[in-house]
XYZ file of N, CA, C and O in Angstrom:
292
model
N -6.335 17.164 -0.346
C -7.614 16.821 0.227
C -7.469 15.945 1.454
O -8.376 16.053 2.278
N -6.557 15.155 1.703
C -6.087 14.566 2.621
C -6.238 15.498 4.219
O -5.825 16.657 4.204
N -6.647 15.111 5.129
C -6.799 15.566 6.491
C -5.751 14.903 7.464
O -5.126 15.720 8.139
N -5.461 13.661 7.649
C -4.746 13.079 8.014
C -3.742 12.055 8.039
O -4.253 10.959 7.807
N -2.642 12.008 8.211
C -2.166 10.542 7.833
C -1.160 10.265 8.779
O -0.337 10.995 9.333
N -1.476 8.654 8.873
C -0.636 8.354 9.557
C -0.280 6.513 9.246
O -0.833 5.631 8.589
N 0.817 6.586 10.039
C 1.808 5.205 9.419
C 2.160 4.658 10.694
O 2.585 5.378 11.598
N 1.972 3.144 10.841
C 2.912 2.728 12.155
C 3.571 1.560 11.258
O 3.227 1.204 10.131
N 4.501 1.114 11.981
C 5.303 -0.252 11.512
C 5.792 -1.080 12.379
O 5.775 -0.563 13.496
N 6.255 -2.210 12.377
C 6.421 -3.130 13.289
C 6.668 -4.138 12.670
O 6.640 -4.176 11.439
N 6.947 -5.115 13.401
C 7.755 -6.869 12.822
C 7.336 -8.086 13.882
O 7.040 -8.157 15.074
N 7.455 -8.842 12.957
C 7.420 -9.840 14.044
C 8.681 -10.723 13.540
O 9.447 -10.323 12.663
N 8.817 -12.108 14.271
C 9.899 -12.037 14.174
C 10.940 -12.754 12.831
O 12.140 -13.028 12.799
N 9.680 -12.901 11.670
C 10.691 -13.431 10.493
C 9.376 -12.397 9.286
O 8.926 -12.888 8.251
N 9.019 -10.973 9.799
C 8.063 -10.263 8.619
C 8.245 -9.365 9.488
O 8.467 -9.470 10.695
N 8.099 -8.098 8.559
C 8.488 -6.587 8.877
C 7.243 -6.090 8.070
O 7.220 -6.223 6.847
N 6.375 -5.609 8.646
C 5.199 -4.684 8.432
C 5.193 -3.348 8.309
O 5.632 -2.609 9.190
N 4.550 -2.817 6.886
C 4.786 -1.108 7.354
C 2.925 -1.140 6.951
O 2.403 -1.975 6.212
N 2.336 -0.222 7.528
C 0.484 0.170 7.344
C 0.856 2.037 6.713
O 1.506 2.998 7.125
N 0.418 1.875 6.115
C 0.068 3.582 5.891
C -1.405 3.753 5.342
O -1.976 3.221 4.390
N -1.932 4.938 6.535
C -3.443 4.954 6.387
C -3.870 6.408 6.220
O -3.552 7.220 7.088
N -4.637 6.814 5.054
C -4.612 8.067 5.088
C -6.152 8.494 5.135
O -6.746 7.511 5.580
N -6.896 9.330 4.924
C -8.114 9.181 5.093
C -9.247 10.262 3.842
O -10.339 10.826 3.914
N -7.985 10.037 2.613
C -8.361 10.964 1.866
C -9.273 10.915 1.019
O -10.007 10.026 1.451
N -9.806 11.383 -0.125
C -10.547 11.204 -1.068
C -10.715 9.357 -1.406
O -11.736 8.854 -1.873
N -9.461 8.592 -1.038
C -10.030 7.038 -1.998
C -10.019 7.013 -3.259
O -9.839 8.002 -3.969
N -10.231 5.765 -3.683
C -10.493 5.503 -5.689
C -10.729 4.368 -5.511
O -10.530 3.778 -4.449
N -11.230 3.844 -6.612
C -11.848 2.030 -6.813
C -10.829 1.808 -6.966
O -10.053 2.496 -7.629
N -10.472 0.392 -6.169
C -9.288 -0.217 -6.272
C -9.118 -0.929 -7.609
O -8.046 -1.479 -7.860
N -9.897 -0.942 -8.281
C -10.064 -1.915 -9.519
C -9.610 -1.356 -10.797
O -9.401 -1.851 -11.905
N -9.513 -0.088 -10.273
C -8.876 1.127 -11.458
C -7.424 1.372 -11.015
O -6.726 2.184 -11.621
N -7.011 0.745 -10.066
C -5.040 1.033 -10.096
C -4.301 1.241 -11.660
O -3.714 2.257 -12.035
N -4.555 -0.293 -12.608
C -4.125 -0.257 -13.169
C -4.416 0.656 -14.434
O -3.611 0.462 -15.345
N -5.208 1.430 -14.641
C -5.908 2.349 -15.108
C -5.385 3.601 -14.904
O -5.120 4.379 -15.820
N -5.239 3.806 -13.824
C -4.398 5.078 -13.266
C -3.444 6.127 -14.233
O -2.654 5.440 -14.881
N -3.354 6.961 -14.396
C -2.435 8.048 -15.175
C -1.240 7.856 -13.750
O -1.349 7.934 -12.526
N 0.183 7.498 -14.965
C 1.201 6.986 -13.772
C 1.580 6.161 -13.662
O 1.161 5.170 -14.260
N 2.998 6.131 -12.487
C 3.417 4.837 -12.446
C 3.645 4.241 -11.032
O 4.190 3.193 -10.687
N 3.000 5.333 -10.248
C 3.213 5.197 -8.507
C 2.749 4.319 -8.075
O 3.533 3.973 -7.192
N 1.840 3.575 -8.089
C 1.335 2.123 -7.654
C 1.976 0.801 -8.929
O 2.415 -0.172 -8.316
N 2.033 0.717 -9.751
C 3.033 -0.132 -10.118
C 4.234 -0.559 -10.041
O 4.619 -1.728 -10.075
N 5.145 0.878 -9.884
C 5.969 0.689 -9.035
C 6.287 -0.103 -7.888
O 7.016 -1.080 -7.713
N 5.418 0.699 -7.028
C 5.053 -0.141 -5.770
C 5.319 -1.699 -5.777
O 6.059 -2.404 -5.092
N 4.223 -2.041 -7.057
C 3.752 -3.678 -6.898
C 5.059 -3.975 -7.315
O 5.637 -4.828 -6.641
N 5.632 -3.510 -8.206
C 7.145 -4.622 -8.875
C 8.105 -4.124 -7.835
O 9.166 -4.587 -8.252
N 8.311 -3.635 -7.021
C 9.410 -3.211 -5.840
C 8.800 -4.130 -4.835
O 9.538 -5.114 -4.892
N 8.082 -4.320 -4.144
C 7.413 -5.248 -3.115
C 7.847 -6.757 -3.984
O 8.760 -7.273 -3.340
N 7.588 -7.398 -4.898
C 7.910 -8.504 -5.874
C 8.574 -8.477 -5.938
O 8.957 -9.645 -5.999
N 9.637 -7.622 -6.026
C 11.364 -7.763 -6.324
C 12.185 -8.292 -4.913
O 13.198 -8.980 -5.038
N 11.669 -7.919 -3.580
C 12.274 -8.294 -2.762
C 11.568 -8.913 -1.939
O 11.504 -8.751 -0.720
N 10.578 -10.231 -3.138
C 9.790 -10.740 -2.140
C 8.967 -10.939 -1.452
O 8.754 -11.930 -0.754
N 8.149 -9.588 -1.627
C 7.299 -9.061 -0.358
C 5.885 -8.981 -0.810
O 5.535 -9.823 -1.638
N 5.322 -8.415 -0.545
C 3.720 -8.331 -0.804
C 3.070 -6.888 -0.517
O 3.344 -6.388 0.574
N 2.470 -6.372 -1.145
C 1.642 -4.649 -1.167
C 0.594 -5.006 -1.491
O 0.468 -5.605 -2.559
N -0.772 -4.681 -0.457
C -1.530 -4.770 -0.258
C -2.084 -3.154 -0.403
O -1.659 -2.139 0.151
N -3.196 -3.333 -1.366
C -4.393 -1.815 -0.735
C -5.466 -2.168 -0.928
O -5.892 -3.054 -1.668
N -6.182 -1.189 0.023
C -7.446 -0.925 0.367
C -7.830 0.465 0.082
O -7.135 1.457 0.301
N -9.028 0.435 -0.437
C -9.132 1.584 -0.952
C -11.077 1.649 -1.346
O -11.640 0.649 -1.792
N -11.803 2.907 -1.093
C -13.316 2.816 -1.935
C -13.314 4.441 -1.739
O -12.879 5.165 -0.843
N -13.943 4.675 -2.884
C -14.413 6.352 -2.974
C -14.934 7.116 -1.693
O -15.856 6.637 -1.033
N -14.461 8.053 -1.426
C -14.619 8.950 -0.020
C -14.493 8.123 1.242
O -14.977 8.486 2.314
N -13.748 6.872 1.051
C -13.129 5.992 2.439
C -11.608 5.938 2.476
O -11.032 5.025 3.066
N -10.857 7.062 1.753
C -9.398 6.919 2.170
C -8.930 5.598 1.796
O -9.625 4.813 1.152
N -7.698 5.339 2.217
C -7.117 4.776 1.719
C -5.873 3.809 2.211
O -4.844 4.484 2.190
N -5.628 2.524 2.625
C -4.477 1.592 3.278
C -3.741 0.854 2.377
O -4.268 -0.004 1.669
N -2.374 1.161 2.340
C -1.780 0.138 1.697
C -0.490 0.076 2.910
O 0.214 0.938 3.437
N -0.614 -1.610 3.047
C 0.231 -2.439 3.760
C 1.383 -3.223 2.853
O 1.141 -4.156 2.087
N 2.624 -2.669 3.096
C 3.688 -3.567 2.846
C 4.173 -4.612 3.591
O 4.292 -4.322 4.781
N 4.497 -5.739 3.293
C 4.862 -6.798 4.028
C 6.012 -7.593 3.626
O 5.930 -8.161 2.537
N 7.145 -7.741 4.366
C 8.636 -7.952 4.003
C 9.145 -9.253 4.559
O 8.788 -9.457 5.719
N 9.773 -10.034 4.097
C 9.830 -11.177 4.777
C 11.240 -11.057 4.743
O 11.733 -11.170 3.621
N 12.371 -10.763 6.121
C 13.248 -10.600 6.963
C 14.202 -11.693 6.923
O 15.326 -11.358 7.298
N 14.065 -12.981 6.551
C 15.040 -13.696 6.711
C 15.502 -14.254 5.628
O 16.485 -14.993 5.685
């Protein structure tokens, strides 16, 4: 269902940013943990493991952003 997607990334100079923005169907963010699966939990304990932080954004028929954020030094 997805139409488009796209990802940029970039750093500054002690955090490494990745955005991935897609513009698909969406889901209440409040139901992650609810989810059939393990693809966003994952996520959260891999981002925690090295530190970092995973961020999403997300609402029904508004697609969907989740930002990783890495701290480099």
């Amino acid at each position: 269902r997805r139409r488009e997607v796209a990802h940029a990334d970039g750093g500054q100079r002690d955090f490494f940013t990745m955005k991935i923005i897609d513009d698909g169907i969406g889901f209440e963010k409040n139901k992650i943990h609810a989810m059939k699966g393990l693809g966003f939990i994952n996520m959260f304990h891999r981002a925690r493991f090295v530190q970092g932080a995973l961020e999403v954004i997300s609402e029904p028929l508004q697609g969907c952003t989740i930002t990783l954020t890495l701290n480099v030094r």
